[in-house]
PDB file of C-alpha atoms and ligand atoms in Angstrom:
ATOM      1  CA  UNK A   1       4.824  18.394   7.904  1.00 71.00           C
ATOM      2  CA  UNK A   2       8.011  20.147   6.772  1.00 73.00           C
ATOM      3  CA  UNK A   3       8.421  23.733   7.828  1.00 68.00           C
ATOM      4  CA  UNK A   4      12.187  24.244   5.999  1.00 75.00           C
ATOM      5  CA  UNK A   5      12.635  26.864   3.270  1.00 86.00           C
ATOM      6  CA  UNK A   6      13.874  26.301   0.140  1.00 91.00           C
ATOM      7  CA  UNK A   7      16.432  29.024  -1.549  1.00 94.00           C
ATOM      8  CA  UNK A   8      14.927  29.936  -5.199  1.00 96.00           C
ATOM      9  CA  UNK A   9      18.621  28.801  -6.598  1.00 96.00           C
ATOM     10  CA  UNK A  10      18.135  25.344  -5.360  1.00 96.00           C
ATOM     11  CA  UNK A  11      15.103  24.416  -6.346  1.00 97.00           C
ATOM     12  CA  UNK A  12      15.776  25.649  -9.602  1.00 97.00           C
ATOM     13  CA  UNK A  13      19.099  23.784  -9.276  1.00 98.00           C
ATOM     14  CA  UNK A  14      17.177  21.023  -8.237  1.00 97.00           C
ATOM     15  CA  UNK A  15      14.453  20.841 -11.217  1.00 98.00           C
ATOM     16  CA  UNK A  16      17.843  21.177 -13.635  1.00 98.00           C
ATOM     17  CA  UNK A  17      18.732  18.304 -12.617  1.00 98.00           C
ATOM     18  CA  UNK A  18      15.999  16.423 -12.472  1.00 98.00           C
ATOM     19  CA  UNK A  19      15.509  17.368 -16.400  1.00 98.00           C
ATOM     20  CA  UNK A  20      18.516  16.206 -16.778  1.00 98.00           C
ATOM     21  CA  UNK A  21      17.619  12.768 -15.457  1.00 98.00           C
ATOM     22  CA  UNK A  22      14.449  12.799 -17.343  1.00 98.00           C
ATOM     23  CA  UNK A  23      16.286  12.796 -20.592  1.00 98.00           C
ATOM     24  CA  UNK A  24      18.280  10.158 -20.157  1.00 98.00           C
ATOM     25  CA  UNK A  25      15.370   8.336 -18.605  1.00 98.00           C
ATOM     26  CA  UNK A  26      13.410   8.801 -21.932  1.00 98.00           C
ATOM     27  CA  UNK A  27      16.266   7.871 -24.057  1.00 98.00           C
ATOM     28  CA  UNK A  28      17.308   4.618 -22.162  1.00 97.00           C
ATOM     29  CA  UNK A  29      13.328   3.717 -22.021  1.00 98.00           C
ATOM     30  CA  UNK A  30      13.201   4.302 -26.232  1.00 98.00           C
ATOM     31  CA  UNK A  31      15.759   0.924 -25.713  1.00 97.00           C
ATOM     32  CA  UNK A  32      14.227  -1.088 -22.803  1.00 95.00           C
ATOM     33  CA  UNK A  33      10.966  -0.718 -21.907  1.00 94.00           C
ATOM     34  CA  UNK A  34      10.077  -0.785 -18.298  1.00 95.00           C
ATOM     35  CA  UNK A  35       9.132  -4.467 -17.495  1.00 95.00           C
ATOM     36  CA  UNK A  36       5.362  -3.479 -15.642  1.00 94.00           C
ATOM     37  CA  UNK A  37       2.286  -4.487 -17.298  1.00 95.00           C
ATOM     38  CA  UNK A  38       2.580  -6.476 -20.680  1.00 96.00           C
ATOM     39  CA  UNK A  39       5.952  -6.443 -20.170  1.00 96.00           C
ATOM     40  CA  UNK A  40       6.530  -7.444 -17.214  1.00 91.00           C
ATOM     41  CA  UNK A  41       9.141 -10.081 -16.306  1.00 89.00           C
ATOM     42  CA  UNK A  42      11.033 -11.942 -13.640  1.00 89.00           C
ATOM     43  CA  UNK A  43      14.505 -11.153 -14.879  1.00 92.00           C
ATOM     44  CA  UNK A  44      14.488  -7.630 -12.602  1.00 94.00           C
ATOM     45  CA  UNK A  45      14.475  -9.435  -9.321  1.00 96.00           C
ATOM     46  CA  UNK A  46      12.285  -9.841  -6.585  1.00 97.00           C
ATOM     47  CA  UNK A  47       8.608  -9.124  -7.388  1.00 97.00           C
ATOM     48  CA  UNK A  48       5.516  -7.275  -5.529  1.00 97.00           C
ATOM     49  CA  UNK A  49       1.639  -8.374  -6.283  1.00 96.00           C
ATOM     50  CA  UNK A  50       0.451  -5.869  -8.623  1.00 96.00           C
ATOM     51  CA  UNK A  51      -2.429  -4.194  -7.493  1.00 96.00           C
ATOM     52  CA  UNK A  52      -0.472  -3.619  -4.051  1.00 97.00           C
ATOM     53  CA  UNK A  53       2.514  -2.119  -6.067  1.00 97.00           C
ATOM     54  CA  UNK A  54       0.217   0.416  -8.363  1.00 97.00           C
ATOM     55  CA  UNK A  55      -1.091   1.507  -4.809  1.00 98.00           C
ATOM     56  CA  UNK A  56       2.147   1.767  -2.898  1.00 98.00           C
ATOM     57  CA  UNK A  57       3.665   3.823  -5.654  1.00 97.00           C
ATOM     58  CA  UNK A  58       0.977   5.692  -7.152  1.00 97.00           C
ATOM     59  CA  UNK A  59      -0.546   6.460  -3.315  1.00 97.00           C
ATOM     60  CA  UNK A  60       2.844   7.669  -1.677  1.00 96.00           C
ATOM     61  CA  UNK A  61       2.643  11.085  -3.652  1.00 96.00           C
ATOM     62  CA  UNK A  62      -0.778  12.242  -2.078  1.00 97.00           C
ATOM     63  CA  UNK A  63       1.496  12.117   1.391  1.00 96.00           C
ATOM     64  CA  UNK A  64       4.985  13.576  -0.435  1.00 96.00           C
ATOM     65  CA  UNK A  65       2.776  16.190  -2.494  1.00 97.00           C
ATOM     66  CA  UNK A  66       0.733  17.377   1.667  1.00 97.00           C
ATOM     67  CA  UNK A  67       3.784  17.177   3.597  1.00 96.00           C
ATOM     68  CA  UNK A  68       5.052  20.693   2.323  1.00 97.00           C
ATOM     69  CA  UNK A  69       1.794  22.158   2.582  1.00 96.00           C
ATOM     70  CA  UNK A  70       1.363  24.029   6.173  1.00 95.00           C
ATOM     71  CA  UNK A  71      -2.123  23.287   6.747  1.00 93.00           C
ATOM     72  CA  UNK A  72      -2.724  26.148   9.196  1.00 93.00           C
ATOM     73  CA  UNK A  73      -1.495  28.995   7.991  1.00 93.00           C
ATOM     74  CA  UNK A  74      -1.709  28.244   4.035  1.00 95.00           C
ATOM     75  CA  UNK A  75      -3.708  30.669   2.257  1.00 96.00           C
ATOM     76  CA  UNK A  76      -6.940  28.522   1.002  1.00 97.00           C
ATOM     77  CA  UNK A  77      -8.795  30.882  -0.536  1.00 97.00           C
ATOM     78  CA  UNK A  78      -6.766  31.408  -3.789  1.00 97.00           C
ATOM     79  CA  UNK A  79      -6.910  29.508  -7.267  1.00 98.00           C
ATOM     80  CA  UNK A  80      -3.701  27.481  -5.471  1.00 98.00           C
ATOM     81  CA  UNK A  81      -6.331  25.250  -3.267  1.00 98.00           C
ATOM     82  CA  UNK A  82      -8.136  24.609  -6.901  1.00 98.00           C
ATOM     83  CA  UNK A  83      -4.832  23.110  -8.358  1.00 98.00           C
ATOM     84  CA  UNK A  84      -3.945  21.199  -5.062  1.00 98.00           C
ATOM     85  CA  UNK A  85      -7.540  19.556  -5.500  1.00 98.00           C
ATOM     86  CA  UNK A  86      -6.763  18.442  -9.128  1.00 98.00           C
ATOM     87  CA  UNK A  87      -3.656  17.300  -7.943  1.00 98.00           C
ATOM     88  CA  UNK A  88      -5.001  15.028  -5.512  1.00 98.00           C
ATOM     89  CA  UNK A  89      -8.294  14.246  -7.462  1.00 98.00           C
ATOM     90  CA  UNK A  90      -5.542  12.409  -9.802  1.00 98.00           C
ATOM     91  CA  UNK A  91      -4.016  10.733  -7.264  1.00 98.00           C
ATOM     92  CA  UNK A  92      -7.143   9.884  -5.196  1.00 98.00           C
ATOM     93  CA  UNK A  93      -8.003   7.914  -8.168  1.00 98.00           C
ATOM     94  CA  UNK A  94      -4.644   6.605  -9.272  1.00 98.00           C
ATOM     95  CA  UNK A  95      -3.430   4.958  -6.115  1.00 98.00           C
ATOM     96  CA  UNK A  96      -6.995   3.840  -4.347  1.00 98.00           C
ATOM     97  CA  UNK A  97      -9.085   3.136  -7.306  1.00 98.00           C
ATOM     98  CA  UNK A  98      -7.233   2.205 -10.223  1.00 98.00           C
ATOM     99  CA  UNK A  99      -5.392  -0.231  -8.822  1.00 97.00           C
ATOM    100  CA  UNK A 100      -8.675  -2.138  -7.663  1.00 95.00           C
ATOM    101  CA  UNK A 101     -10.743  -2.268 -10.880  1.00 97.00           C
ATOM    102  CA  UNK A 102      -7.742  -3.585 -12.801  1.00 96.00           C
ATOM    103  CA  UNK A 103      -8.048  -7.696 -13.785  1.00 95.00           C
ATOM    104  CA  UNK A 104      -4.582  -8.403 -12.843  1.00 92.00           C
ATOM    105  CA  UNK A 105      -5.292 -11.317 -10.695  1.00 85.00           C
ATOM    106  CA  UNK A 106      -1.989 -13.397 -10.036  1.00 87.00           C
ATOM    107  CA  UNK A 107      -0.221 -10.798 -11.721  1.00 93.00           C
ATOM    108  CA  UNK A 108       3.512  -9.062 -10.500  1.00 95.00           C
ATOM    109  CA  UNK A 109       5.667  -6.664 -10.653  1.00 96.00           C
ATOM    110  CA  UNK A 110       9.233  -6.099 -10.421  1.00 96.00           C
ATOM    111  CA  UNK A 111      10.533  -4.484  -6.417  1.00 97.00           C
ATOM    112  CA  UNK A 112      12.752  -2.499  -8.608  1.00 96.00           C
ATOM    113  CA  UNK A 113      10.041  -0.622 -11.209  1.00 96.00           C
ATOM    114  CA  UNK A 114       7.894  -0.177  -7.811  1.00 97.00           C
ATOM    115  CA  UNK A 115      10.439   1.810  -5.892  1.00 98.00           C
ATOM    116  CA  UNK A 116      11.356   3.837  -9.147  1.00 96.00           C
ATOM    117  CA  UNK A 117       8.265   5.018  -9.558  1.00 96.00           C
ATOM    118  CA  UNK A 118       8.075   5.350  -6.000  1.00 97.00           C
ATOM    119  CA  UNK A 119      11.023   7.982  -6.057  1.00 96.00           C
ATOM    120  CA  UNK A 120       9.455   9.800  -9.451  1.00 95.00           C
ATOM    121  CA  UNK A 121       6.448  10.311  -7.375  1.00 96.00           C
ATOM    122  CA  UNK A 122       8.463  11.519  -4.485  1.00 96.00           C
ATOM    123  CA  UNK A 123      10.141  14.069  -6.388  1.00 97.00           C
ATOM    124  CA  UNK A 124       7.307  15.393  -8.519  1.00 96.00           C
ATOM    125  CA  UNK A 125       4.977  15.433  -5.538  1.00 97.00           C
ATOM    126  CA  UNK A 126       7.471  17.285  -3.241  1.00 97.00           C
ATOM    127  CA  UNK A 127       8.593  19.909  -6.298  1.00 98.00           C
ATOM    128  CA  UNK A 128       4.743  20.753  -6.539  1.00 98.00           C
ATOM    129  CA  UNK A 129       4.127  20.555  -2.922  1.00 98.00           C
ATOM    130  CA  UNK A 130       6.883  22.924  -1.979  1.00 98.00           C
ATOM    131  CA  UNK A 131       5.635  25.140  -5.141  1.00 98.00           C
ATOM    132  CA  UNK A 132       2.426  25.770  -3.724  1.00 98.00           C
ATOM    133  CA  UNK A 133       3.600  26.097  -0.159  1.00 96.00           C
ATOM    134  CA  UNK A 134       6.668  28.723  -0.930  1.00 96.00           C
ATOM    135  CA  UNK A 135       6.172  30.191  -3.942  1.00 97.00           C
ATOM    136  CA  UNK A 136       3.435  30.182  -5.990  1.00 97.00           C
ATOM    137  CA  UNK A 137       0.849  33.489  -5.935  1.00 96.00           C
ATOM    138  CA  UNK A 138      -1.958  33.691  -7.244  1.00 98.00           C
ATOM    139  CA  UNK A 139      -4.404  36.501  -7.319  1.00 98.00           C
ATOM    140  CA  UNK A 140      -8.393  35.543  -8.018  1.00 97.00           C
ATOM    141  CA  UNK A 141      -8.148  36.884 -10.965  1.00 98.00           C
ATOM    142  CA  UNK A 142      -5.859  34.168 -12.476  1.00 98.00           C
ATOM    143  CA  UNK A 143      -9.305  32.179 -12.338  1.00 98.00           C
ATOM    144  CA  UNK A 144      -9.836  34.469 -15.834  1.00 98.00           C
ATOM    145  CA  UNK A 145      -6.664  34.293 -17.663  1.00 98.00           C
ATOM    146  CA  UNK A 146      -6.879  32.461 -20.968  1.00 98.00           C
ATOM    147  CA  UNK A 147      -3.980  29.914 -19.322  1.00 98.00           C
ATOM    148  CA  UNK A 148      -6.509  28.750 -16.480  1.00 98.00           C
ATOM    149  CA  UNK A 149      -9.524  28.515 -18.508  1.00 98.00           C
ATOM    150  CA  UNK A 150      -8.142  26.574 -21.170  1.00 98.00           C
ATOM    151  CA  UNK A 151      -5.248  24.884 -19.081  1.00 98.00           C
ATOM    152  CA  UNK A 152      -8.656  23.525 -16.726  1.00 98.00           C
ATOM    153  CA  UNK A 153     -10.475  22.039 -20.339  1.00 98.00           C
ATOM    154  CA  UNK A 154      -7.367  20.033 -20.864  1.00 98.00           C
ATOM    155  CA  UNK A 155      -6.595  18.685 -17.693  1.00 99.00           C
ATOM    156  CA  UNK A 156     -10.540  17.603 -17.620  1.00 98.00           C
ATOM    157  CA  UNK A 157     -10.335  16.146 -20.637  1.00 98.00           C
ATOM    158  CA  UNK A 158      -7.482  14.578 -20.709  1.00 98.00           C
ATOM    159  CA  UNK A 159      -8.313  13.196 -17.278  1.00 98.00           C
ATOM    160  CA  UNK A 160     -11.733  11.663 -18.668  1.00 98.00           C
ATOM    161  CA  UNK A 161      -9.525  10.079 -21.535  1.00 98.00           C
ATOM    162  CA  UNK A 162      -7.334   8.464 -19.567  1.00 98.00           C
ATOM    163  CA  UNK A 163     -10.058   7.317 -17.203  1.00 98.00           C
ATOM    164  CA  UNK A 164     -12.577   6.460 -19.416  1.00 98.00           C
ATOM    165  CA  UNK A 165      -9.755   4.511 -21.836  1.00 98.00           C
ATOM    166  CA  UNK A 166      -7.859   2.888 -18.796  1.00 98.00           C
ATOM    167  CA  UNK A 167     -11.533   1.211 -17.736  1.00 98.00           C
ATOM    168  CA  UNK A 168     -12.497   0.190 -21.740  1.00 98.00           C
ATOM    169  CA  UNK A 169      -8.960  -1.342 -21.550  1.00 98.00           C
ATOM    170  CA  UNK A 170      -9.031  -3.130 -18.225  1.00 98.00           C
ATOM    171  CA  UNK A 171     -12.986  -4.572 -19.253  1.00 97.00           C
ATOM    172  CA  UNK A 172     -11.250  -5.825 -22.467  1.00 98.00           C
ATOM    173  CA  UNK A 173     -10.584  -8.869 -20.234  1.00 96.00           C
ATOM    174  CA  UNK A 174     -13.863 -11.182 -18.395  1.00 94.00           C
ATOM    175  CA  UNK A 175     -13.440 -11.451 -14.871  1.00 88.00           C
ATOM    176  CA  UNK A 176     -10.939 -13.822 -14.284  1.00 87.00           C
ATOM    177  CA  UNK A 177      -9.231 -14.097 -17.894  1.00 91.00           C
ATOM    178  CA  UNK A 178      -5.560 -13.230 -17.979  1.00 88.00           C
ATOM    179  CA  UNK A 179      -4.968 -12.272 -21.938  1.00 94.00           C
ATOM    180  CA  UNK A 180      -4.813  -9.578 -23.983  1.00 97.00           C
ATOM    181  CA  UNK A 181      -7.394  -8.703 -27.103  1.00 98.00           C
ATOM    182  CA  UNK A 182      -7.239  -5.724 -29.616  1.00 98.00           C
ATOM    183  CA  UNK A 183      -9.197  -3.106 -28.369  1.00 98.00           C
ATOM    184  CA  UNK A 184     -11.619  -1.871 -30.900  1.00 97.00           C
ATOM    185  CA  UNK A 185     -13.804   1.275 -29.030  1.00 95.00           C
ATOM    186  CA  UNK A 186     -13.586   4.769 -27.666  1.00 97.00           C
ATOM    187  CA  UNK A 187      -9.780   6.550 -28.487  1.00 98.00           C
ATOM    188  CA  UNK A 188      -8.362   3.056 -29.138  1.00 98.00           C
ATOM    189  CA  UNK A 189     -10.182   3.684 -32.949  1.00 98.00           C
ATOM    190  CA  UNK A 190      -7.237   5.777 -33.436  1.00 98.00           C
ATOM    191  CA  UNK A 191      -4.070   4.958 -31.298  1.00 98.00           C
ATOM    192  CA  UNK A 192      -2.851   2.417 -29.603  1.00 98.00           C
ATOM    193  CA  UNK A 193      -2.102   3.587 -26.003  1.00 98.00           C
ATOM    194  CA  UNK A 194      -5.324   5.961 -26.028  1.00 98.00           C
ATOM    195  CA  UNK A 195      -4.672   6.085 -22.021  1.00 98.00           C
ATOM    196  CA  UNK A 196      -1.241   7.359 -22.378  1.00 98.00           C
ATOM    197  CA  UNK A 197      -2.736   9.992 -24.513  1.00 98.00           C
ATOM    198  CA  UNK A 198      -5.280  11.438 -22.235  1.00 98.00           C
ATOM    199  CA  UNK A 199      -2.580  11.551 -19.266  1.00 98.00           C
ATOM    200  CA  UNK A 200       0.073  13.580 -21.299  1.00 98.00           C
ATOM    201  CA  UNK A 201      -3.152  15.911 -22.063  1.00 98.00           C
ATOM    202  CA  UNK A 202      -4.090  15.944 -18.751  1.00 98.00           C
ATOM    203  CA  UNK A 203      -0.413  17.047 -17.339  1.00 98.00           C
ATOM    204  CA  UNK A 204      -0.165  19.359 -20.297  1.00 98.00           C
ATOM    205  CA  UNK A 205      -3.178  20.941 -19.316  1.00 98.00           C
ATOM    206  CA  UNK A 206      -2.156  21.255 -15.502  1.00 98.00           C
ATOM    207  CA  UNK A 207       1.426  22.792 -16.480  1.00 98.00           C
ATOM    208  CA  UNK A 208      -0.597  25.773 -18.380  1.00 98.00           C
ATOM    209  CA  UNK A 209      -3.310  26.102 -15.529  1.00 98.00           C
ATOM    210  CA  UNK A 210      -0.595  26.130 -12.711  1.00 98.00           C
ATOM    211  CA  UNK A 211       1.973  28.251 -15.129  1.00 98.00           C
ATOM    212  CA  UNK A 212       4.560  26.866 -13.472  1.00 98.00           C
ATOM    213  CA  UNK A 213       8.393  25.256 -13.421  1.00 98.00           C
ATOM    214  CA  UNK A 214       7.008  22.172 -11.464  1.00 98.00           C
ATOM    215  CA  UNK A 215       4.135  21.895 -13.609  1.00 98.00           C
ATOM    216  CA  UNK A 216       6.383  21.897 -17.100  1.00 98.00           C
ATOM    217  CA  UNK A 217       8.729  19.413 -15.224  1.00 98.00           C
ATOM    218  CA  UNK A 218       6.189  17.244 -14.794  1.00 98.00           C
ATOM    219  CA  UNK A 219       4.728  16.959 -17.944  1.00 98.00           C
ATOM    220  CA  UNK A 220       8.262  16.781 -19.062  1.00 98.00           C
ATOM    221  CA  UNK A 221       8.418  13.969 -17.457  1.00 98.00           C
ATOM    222  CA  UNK A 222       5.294  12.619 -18.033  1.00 98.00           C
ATOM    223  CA  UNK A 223       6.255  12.345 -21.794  1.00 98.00           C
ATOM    224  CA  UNK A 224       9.960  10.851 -21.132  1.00 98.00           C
ATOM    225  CA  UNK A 225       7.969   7.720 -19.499  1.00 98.00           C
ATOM    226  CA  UNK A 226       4.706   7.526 -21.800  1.00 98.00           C
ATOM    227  CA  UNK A 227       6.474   8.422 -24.921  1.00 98.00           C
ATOM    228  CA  UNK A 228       8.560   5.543 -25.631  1.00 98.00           C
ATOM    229  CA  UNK A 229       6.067   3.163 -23.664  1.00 98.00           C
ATOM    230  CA  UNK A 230       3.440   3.949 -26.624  1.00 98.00           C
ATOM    231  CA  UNK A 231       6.053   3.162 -29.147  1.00 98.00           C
ATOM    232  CA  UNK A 232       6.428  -0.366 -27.495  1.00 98.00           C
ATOM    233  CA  UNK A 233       2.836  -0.968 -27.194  1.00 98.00           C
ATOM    234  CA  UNK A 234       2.359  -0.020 -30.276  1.00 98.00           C
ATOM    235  CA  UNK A 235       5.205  -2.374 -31.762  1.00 98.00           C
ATOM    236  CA  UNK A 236       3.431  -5.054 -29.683  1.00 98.00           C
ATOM    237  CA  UNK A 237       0.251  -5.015 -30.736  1.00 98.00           C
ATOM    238  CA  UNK A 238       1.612  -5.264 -34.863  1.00 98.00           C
ATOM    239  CA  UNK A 239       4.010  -8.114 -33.173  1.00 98.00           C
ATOM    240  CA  UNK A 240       1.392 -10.396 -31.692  1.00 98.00           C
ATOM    241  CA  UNK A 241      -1.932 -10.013 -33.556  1.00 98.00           C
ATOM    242  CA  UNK A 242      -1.005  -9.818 -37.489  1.00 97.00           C
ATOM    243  CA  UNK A 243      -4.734  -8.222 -38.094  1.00 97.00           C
ATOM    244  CA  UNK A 244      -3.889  -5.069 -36.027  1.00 98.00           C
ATOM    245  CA  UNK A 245      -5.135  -2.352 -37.656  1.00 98.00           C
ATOM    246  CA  UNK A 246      -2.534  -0.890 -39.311  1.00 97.00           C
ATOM    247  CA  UNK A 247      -3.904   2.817 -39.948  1.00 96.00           C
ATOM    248  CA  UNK A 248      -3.979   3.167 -36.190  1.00 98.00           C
ATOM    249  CA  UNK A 249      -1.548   5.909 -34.852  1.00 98.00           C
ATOM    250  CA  UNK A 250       0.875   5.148 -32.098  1.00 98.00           C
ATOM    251  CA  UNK A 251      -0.504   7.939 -29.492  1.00 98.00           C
ATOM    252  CA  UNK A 252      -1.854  11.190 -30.991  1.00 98.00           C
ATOM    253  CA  UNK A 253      -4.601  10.915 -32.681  1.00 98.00           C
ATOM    254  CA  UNK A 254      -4.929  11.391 -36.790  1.00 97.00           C
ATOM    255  CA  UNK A 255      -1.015  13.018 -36.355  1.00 98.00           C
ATOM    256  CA  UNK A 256       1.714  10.096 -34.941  1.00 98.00           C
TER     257      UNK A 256
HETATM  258  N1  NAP B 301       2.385   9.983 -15.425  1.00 88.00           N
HETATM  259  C1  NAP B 301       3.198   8.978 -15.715  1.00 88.00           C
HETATM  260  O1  NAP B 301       4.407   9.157 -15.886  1.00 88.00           O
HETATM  261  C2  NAP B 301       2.642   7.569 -15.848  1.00 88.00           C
HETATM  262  C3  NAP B 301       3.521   6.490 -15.956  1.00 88.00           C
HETATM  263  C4  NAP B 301       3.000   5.214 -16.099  1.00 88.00           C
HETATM  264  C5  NAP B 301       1.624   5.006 -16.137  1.00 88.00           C
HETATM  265  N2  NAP B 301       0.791   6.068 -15.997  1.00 88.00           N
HETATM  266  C6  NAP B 301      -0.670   5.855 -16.067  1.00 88.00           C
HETATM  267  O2  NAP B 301      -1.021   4.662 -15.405  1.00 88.00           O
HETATM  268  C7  NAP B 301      -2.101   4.013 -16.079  1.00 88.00           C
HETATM  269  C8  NAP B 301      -1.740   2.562 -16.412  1.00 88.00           C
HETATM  270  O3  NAP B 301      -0.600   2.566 -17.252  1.00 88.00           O
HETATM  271  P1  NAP B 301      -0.165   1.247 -18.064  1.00 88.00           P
HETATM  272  O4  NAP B 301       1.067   1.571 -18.817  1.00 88.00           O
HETATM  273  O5  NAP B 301      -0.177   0.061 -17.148  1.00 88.00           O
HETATM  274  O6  NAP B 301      -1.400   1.118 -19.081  1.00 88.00           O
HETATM  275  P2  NAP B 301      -1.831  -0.160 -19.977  1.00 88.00           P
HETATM  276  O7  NAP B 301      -0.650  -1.017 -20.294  1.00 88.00           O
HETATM  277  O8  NAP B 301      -2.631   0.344 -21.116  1.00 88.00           O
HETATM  278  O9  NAP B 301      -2.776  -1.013 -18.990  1.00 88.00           O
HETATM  279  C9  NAP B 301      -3.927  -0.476 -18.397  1.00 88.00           C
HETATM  280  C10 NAP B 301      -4.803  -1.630 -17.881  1.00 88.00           C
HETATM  281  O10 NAP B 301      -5.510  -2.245 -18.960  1.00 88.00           O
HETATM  282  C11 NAP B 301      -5.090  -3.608 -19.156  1.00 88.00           C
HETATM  283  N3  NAP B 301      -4.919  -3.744 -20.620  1.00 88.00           N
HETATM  284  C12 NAP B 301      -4.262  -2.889 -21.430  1.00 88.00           C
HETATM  285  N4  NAP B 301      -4.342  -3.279 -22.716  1.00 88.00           N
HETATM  286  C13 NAP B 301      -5.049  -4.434 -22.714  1.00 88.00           C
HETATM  287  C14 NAP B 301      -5.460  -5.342 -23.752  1.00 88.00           C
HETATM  288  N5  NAP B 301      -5.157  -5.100 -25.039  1.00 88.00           N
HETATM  289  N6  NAP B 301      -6.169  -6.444 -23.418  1.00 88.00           N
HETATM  290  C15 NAP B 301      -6.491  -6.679 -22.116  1.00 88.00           C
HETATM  291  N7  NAP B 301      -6.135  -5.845 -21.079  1.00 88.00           N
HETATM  292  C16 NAP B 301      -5.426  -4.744 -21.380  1.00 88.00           C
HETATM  293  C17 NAP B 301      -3.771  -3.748 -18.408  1.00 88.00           C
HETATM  294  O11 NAP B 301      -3.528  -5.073 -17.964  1.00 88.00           O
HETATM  295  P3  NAP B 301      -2.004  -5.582 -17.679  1.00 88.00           P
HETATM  296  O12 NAP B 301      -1.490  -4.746 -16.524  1.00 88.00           O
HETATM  297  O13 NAP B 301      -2.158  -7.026 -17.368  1.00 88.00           O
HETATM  298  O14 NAP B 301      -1.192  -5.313 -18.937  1.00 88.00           O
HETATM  299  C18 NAP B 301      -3.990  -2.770 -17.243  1.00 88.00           C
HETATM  300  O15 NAP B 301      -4.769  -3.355 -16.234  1.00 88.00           O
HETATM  301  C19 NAP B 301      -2.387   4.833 -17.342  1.00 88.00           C
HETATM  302  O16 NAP B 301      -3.492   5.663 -17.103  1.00 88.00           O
HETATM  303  C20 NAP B 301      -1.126   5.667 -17.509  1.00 88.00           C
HETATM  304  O17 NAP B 301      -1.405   6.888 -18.160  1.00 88.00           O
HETATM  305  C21 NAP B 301       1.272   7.334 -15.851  1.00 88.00           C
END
């Protein structure tokens, strides 16, 4: 656990910066998308089994996100311990179950997009972490402000989007095929990367209910990676099945 305490000026420093980097981040990944998934590829060096490298990189935040947390003598009886649960609810699931029900068999990833998401897990973790342990306060009666209660319905939905989306994608594929097929069910009706949409709904929803710098960062973020990953699904699925539906929206549904 890490007892140090962060000045106000540098962590806001800090979060400046790492904006910063998230910009150009989003812009360079509008160019190349990041080779994980359907576009994966061997031209990015050495490569990691899949499943292991969603768990390595998705996992390591539940341990960077605790770390700044003082167990004994944190406050737990504030709306704070509700967020930290979310927080790790998401995580829980990302990094030990996700990973599993995926039908990736054979499949790989590049080292390099493993450690990079590695470090963007690192840093968003710790910002949150040392949020919650040094400066967040909340009183019990943030549990009735209009940014909780509807902040809460987002993140819920937009976590049972991307969860129930992720698994209608993943059973797309038989046990044991490798391809990919047009999904036709659920969000996918009406955009392409109907995941990506519930997690950018989910964050959005967690940067109202926390009300917070960390929280806005991350669905900053959040959007810089998904954003221009739904515009290359998207161009993908027109690219390789000519009988893609072409009224379906790239990630919002009915709008873009
Ligand atoms: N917060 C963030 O910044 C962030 C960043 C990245 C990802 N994520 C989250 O991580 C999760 C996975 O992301 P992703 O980009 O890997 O999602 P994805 O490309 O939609 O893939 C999700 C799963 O479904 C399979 N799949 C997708 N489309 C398919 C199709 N048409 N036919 C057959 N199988 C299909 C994929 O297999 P393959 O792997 O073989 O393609 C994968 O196992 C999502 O919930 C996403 O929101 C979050």
């Amino acid at each position: 656990m890490i007892h140090s305490q962060i000045s106000t000026p540098s962590y806001n420093l800090f979060i400046g910066v790492w904006l910063l980097i998230g910009v150009i981040a989003f812009i360079y990944l509008l160019f190349k998308e990041a080779p994980y998934g359907r576009f994966s590829n061997k031209n990015w060096g050495p490569m990691v089994n899949n499943q292991l490298g969603w768990m390595i990189m998705e996992g390591i935040v539940i341990f960077t996100f605790l770390m700044w947390i003082p167990f004994d003598s944190f406050n737990w009886h504030t709306p704070a311990t509700v967020m930290i649960g979310l927080f790790l609810l998401h995580y829980l699931h990302r990094g030990f179950i996700f990973p599993f029900m995926t039908r990736t068999k054979g499949k790989k990833m590049p080292l390099i997009i493993m450690l990079s998401a590695v470090l963007f897990n690192t840093v968003n973790g710790s910002l949150l972490g040392i949020w919650f342990s040094q400066f967040a306060h909340y009183a019990d009666s943030w549990y009735r402000s209009p940014a909780f209660i509807i902040g809460l319905l987002l993140f819920l939905s937009g976590m049972a989007i991307n969860w129930m989306s992720d698994y209608q994608l993943i059973r797309l594929r038989k046990p044991g095929e490798t391809g990919y097929k047009i999904p036709w069910n659920g969000f996918s009706r009406y955009v392409s990367s109907p995941n990506l949409f519930g997690e950018i709904v989910e964050w959005g929803g967690y940067a109202l209910l926390t009300w917070s710098l960390p929280g806005v960062t991350f669905l900053i973020w959040t959007c810089a990676n998904l954003i221009p990953r739904a515009i290359s699904v998207h161009r993908w699925y027109h690219q390789k099945f000519p009988e893609y539906p072409a009224s379906r929206k790239i990630l919002f549904p009915f709008i873009w």
